[in-house]
Amino acid sequence: MNMHNIHKTALIGTGYWGSIIAKTLTKITKKKIIVFDKNKQNSNLLKKKFKQIVAAKNINEILLNKSIENIILATHPSINFKLGKEVLKKKKNLFVEKPIVTNQNKLLKLIKLSEKNNKIFMGGYIYLYNSFIRKIKTILNKKQLGQIKFIEIQRKNLGPIRNEIDSHLDLGSHDISILKYFFKKKVVVKNIVKRNILKKNISDISSINLKIGQINCEIISSWLNPTKERKILIIGSKKMLVFDEMEKTNKLKIFNKYAFYPPLTKFKKDYTSNSARIYLGKTKKIKVKENDTLRNELIHFEKKCFKNQEPLTNGRFCLDVLKTINYKS
Ligand SMILES: NC(=O)c1ccc[n+]([C@@H]2O[C@H](COP(=O)([O-])OP(=O)(O)OC[C@H]3O[C@@H](n4cnc5c(N)ncnc54)[C@H](O)[C@@H]3O)[C@@H](O)[C@H]2O)c1
């Protein structure tokens, strides 16, 4: 194979998500993309679908290939530490799908190895590259909703059901990454309710209660739900925001609605009321230019590798997410 015709980023793991990554890479480059999966059926299937894909016979065809500078791991958290170490030891830049690993010490070791070898290490917290999430951040920065009172994030679907990690780590970690991106303050988990339904030791449905300064937040994660739901609700003192990813159009809305209890000092002595005052104004549909989030994320990775700069979701960001979830009550 002509070495000049090989894309500098290769992929290990071509299961469900890895296949989507491979497809996205074919939109970024016209060069050959080398992939490897220990399950040959998976990589061969991908090779059949896309002319650009080359299925490596073994992992060393990627690790020892001098034309390959960056490696993406879309494998499982239980194998990512071992594979990640091999990639960094071979002095290649590393992208690992979230949540990377479950153990903080292992993640710290990967970070230190990447720093020692002067290599880029990025985690796949994809929502930080999503145009709606970025728009919500600017809305929050401009304080358009008033003082934030409460946030609820729901991420539910029927599957993919994981064998190794809890639903709050698999799904809720996305939402922790989003909250960390929105606010500069520390995200503190207060408690996690886990519902183990299909297996004894793995939660299928979970709810994380957390605080960011004075703001209460709830994250609900489930892979045991008949419908796909992905919703962020932000209650402000002046307005309320809803981002519904499953809506075809008008995914992001700001409701000019709020409720408050007037201070008791304002009441006449002979009159008190328990009723809150409710304000109902117009709802605004926020226009956001939609683009391919995964493409944005992969281009960010390749650019940062090329410039040798820290990515937005670098190893330390991912460690912060993992530490937040692995809270000790
Ligand atoms: N960013 C996102 O939105 C997003 C979405 C889905 C999944 N993910 C993450 O992607 C990762 C993979 O998830 P998935 O749903 O694709 O799982 P999957 O089981 O469908 O795919 C994993 C693949 O890795 C391969 N693999 C395992 N060990 C290997 C090894 N040692 N060498 C080579 N290949 C190996 C398996 O054969 C399989 O094909 C998970 O960490 C998951 O959390 C991220």
XYZ file of C-alpha atoms and ligand atoms in Angstrom:
373
model
C 0.000 0.000 0.000
C 1.196 3.517 -0.839
C 2.144 5.046 2.537
C 1.270 8.556 1.292
C -2.286 7.443 0.718
C -2.934 6.500 4.351
C -4.906 8.825 6.597
C -2.872 9.827 9.643
C -5.691 8.808 12.023
C -6.506 5.116 12.477
C -9.317 3.452 14.428
C -9.313 0.506 16.824
C -12.759 -0.921 17.639
C -15.386 -1.000 14.907
C -18.508 -1.993 16.827
C -21.609 0.200 17.014
C -19.932 3.548 17.705
C -16.640 2.762 15.979
C -18.535 2.166 12.707
C -20.083 5.622 12.983
C -16.639 7.111 13.662
C -15.233 5.278 10.608
C -18.067 6.571 8.414
C -17.417 10.120 9.669
C -13.696 9.780 8.944
C -14.559 8.914 5.325
C -16.187 12.365 5.100
C -13.057 14.067 6.463
C -10.462 12.472 4.183
C -10.208 10.816 0.785
C -7.209 8.741 1.927
C -7.342 5.120 3.110
C -8.456 4.687 6.726
C -6.914 1.774 8.592
C -9.116 0.092 11.176
C -8.682 -2.895 13.450
C -11.148 -4.917 15.491
C -10.373 -8.149 17.298
C -13.715 -9.335 15.944
C -12.809 -9.598 12.240
C -16.476 -9.742 11.216
C -16.976 -6.167 12.400
C -14.019 -4.665 10.519
C -14.683 -6.718 7.376
C -18.293 -5.565 7.303
C -17.093 -1.977 7.405
C -14.535 -2.656 4.646
C -17.331 -3.966 2.425
C -19.412 -0.833 3.000
C -16.669 1.746 2.420
C -13.982 1.474 -0.260
C -11.703 3.745 1.775
C -11.570 1.402 4.772
C -8.664 -1.012 5.117
C -9.016 -3.740 7.755
C -5.687 -4.446 9.481
C -4.933 -8.110 10.174
C -3.513 -7.353 13.608
C -3.108 -4.384 15.931
C 0.602 -3.969 15.129
C -0.256 -3.011 11.552
C -1.557 0.176 13.170
C 0.776 0.567 16.147
C 3.965 0.090 14.105
C 2.835 2.045 11.042
C 4.917 5.249 10.780
C 2.273 6.979 8.592
C -0.239 6.759 11.428
C 0.188 9.559 13.938
C -3.148 9.483 15.768
C -5.211 6.564 17.078
C -8.868 6.466 18.096
C -10.061 3.788 20.534
C -13.766 2.935 20.292
C -13.353 -0.177 22.413
C -14.569 -0.971 25.949
C -13.496 0.735 29.222
C -12.044 -2.590 30.505
C -9.471 -2.738 27.677
C -8.837 0.992 27.133
C -6.084 1.304 29.766
C -4.014 -1.481 28.232
C -4.554 -0.330 24.641
C -4.143 3.359 25.518
C -0.779 2.661 27.172
C 0.440 0.779 24.080
C -0.602 3.649 21.802
C 1.119 6.318 23.921
C 4.261 4.197 24.338
C 4.461 4.056 20.544
C 4.430 7.906 20.659
C 1.104 8.336 18.885
C -1.656 10.801 19.795
C -4.629 9.160 21.487
C -8.388 9.679 21.393
C -10.460 7.365 23.602
C -14.223 7.121 23.653
C -15.864 8.136 26.933
C -15.802 7.236 29.777
C -12.265 5.998 28.850
C -11.786 3.872 32.012
C -13.621 3.457 35.303
C -10.584 3.806 37.563
C -9.212 7.298 38.288
C -5.636 6.107 38.935
C -5.503 4.390 35.558
C -6.752 7.536 33.844
C -4.140 9.609 35.671
C -1.426 7.163 34.513
C -2.538 7.614 30.890
C -2.507 11.408 31.315
C 1.023 11.315 32.783
C 2.254 9.026 30.015
C 0.823 11.367 27.354
C 2.497 14.341 29.060
C 5.841 12.495 29.377
C 5.769 11.537 25.684
C 4.431 14.954 24.620
C 1.394 13.391 22.943
C -2.200 14.599 22.726
C -4.722 12.690 24.828
C -8.411 13.426 24.308
C -11.659 11.827 25.523
C -14.860 11.521 23.492
C -17.186 13.849 25.393
C -18.915 14.720 22.147
C -21.515 17.186 23.438
C -18.872 19.868 23.920
C -18.646 19.962 20.109
C -22.427 20.241 19.608
C -23.732 23.535 18.213
C -26.860 23.552 20.455
C -24.834 22.972 23.613
C -22.499 25.792 22.579
C -25.490 28.079 21.997
C -26.919 27.238 25.446
C -23.555 28.144 26.976
C -23.691 31.617 25.391
C -27.316 32.039 26.603
C -26.188 31.169 30.144
C -23.125 33.402 29.938
C -25.344 36.335 28.928
C -27.662 35.520 31.858
C -30.663 35.571 29.537
C -32.654 33.232 31.815
C -32.011 35.269 34.993
C -30.660 33.431 38.001
C -30.497 29.675 37.368
C -32.609 27.753 39.888
C -32.753 24.164 38.644
C -31.507 21.896 35.839
C -32.871 18.516 34.799
C -31.240 16.336 32.140
C -32.869 13.192 30.784
C -31.066 10.671 28.610
C -33.195 7.592 28.031
C -33.552 4.918 25.359
C -33.966 1.163 24.955
C -30.272 0.247 24.873
C -27.438 0.090 24.152
C -27.305 -2.076 27.280
C -23.783 -2.226 28.717
C -22.200 -5.211 30.473
C -19.331 -3.459 32.208
C -20.465 -0.089 33.515
C -23.475 1.502 35.219
C -25.965 3.635 33.310
C -24.944 6.781 35.212
C -21.339 6.339 34.094
C -22.196 5.343 30.516
C -24.906 7.972 29.901
C -24.745 10.375 32.848
C -21.055 11.107 32.209
C -22.118 12.965 29.034
C -24.343 15.185 31.174
C -21.676 15.827 33.805
C -19.369 16.912 30.945
C -22.081 19.300 29.681
C -22.616 20.838 33.144
C -18.856 21.260 33.615
C -18.743 23.042 30.270
C -21.693 25.326 31.115
C -20.429 26.457 34.509
C -16.969 27.257 35.772
C -17.978 26.222 39.317
C -17.351 22.780 40.831
C -19.987 20.122 40.131
C -20.666 18.228 43.375
C -22.597 14.959 43.379
C -24.869 14.639 46.442
C -26.189 11.156 45.783
C -26.795 8.581 43.065
C -29.867 6.344 43.059
C -29.204 3.148 41.091
C -31.849 0.724 39.864
C -30.315 -2.668 38.992
C -32.993 -4.435 36.959
C -31.420 -6.675 34.307
C -28.239 -7.538 36.203
C -27.346 -7.691 39.886
C -24.389 -5.337 39.826
C -25.108 -2.911 37.003
C -27.628 -0.076 37.123
C -29.967 0.190 34.134
C -31.727 3.291 35.397
C -30.089 5.891 37.612
C -30.562 9.349 38.931
C -27.707 11.636 39.956
C -28.493 14.538 42.270
C -25.878 17.241 42.247
C -25.167 20.853 43.039
C -23.288 23.556 41.204
C -22.970 26.362 43.722
C -26.596 27.071 44.697
C -28.062 25.338 41.615
C -29.724 21.956 42.135
C -29.463 19.522 39.229
C -30.833 16.112 38.449
C -29.538 13.748 35.770
C -31.694 10.772 34.807
C -30.030 8.020 32.764
C -31.722 4.899 31.432
C -31.213 2.248 28.784
C -34.473 0.588 29.792
C -37.001 2.984 28.296
C -39.383 2.366 25.381
C -38.719 5.715 23.714
C -35.602 7.761 23.051
C -35.540 10.919 25.150
C -32.769 13.468 25.341
C -33.808 16.614 27.060
C -32.223 19.443 28.999
C -34.459 21.711 31.080
C -33.057 24.842 32.700
C -35.283 26.820 35.056
C -34.218 30.427 35.483
C -35.739 33.179 37.645
C -36.876 35.009 34.487
C -37.138 32.386 31.749
C -37.042 28.631 31.170
C -35.049 26.812 28.494
C -35.740 23.428 26.906
C -33.356 21.619 24.554
C -35.102 18.579 23.109
C -32.650 16.728 20.893
C -35.363 14.416 19.585
C -37.434 17.248 18.086
C -37.015 17.432 14.307
C -37.283 21.219 14.196
C -37.144 23.803 16.965
C -34.970 21.728 19.272
C -34.120 24.745 21.419
C -36.791 26.957 22.986
C -36.810 29.684 25.585
C -40.106 30.000 27.417
C -40.711 33.480 28.725
C -42.415 32.061 31.791
C -41.687 32.165 35.491
C -43.327 31.826 38.868
C -42.528 33.461 42.193
C -43.906 33.942 45.657
C -44.121 37.659 46.511
C -42.299 38.536 49.742
C -44.597 38.410 52.785
C -43.732 42.031 53.687
C -45.621 43.108 50.565
C -48.898 41.612 51.856
C -51.474 43.700 53.697
C -51.884 42.627 57.335
C -55.373 41.267 56.776
C -54.518 39.404 53.589
C -52.110 36.558 52.858
C -52.026 34.153 49.959
C -50.110 30.973 49.360
C -50.379 31.323 45.604
C -47.311 31.999 43.524
C -47.571 34.668 40.868
C -47.135 33.267 37.432
C -45.909 35.167 34.416
C -46.644 33.764 30.956
C -44.933 35.465 28.042
C -44.096 34.420 24.505
C -42.004 31.348 23.661
C -38.944 31.954 21.511
C -37.601 29.336 19.109
C -33.831 29.694 19.005
C -32.304 29.156 15.596
C -29.070 27.189 15.646
C -27.120 26.077 12.602
C -27.022 22.300 12.934
C -23.859 20.485 11.909
C -22.312 17.058 12.337
C -21.136 16.982 15.962
C -18.936 13.895 15.563
C -17.242 15.470 12.546
C -16.567 18.618 14.622
C -15.115 16.482 17.396
C -12.827 14.450 15.120
C -11.604 17.547 13.282
C -10.883 19.187 16.671
C -8.801 16.121 17.638
C -6.800 16.122 14.403
C -6.227 19.899 14.535
C -5.002 19.761 18.125
C -2.692 16.857 17.237
C -1.312 18.821 14.293
C -0.741 21.952 16.382
C 0.275 19.984 19.498
C -2.257 21.916 21.600
C -4.510 20.761 24.453
C -7.982 19.689 23.242
C -11.140 20.959 24.956
C -11.878 17.493 26.369
C -8.311 16.581 27.268
C -7.360 13.843 29.729
C -7.605 16.181 32.741
C -11.128 17.256 31.767
C -12.120 13.568 31.512
C -10.497 12.838 34.892
C -12.533 15.649 36.426
C -15.743 14.083 35.009
C -14.764 10.645 36.339
C -13.856 12.025 39.797
C -17.235 13.781 39.978
C -19.094 10.558 39.220
C -16.916 8.394 41.485
C -17.912 10.620 44.421
C -17.592 9.384 47.981
C -20.658 10.219 50.080
N -19.570 9.494 22.254
C -20.720 8.866 22.147
O -21.767 9.477 21.961
C -20.734 7.361 22.239
C -21.814 6.658 21.733
C -21.801 5.272 21.832
C -20.727 4.627 22.429
N -19.702 5.352 22.922
C -18.552 4.680 23.574
O -17.829 3.952 22.613
C -17.258 2.782 23.186
C -17.667 1.569 22.357
O -19.058 1.421 22.426
P -19.858 0.545 21.350
O -21.285 0.761 21.626
O -19.339 0.824 20.002
O -19.444 -0.930 21.797
P -19.372 -2.216 20.858
O -19.327 -3.395 21.769
O -20.429 -2.176 19.815
O -17.962 -2.062 20.102
C -16.717 -2.252 20.723
C -15.799 -2.916 19.718
O -14.485 -2.983 20.274
C -13.925 -4.233 19.853
N -12.823 -4.589 20.748
C -12.884 -4.936 22.050
N -11.644 -5.193 22.527
C -10.787 -5.010 21.491
C -9.391 -5.125 21.355
N -8.613 -5.501 22.371
N -8.844 -4.850 20.162
C -9.615 -4.478 19.110
N -10.944 -4.356 19.165
C -11.539 -4.611 20.355
C -15.082 -5.217 19.904
O -14.837 -6.371 19.146
C -16.230 -4.340 19.366
O -16.351 -4.484 17.967
C -17.775 2.734 24.622
O -16.790 3.220 25.502
C -18.971 3.665 24.629
O -19.180 4.303 25.870
C -19.674 6.691 22.804
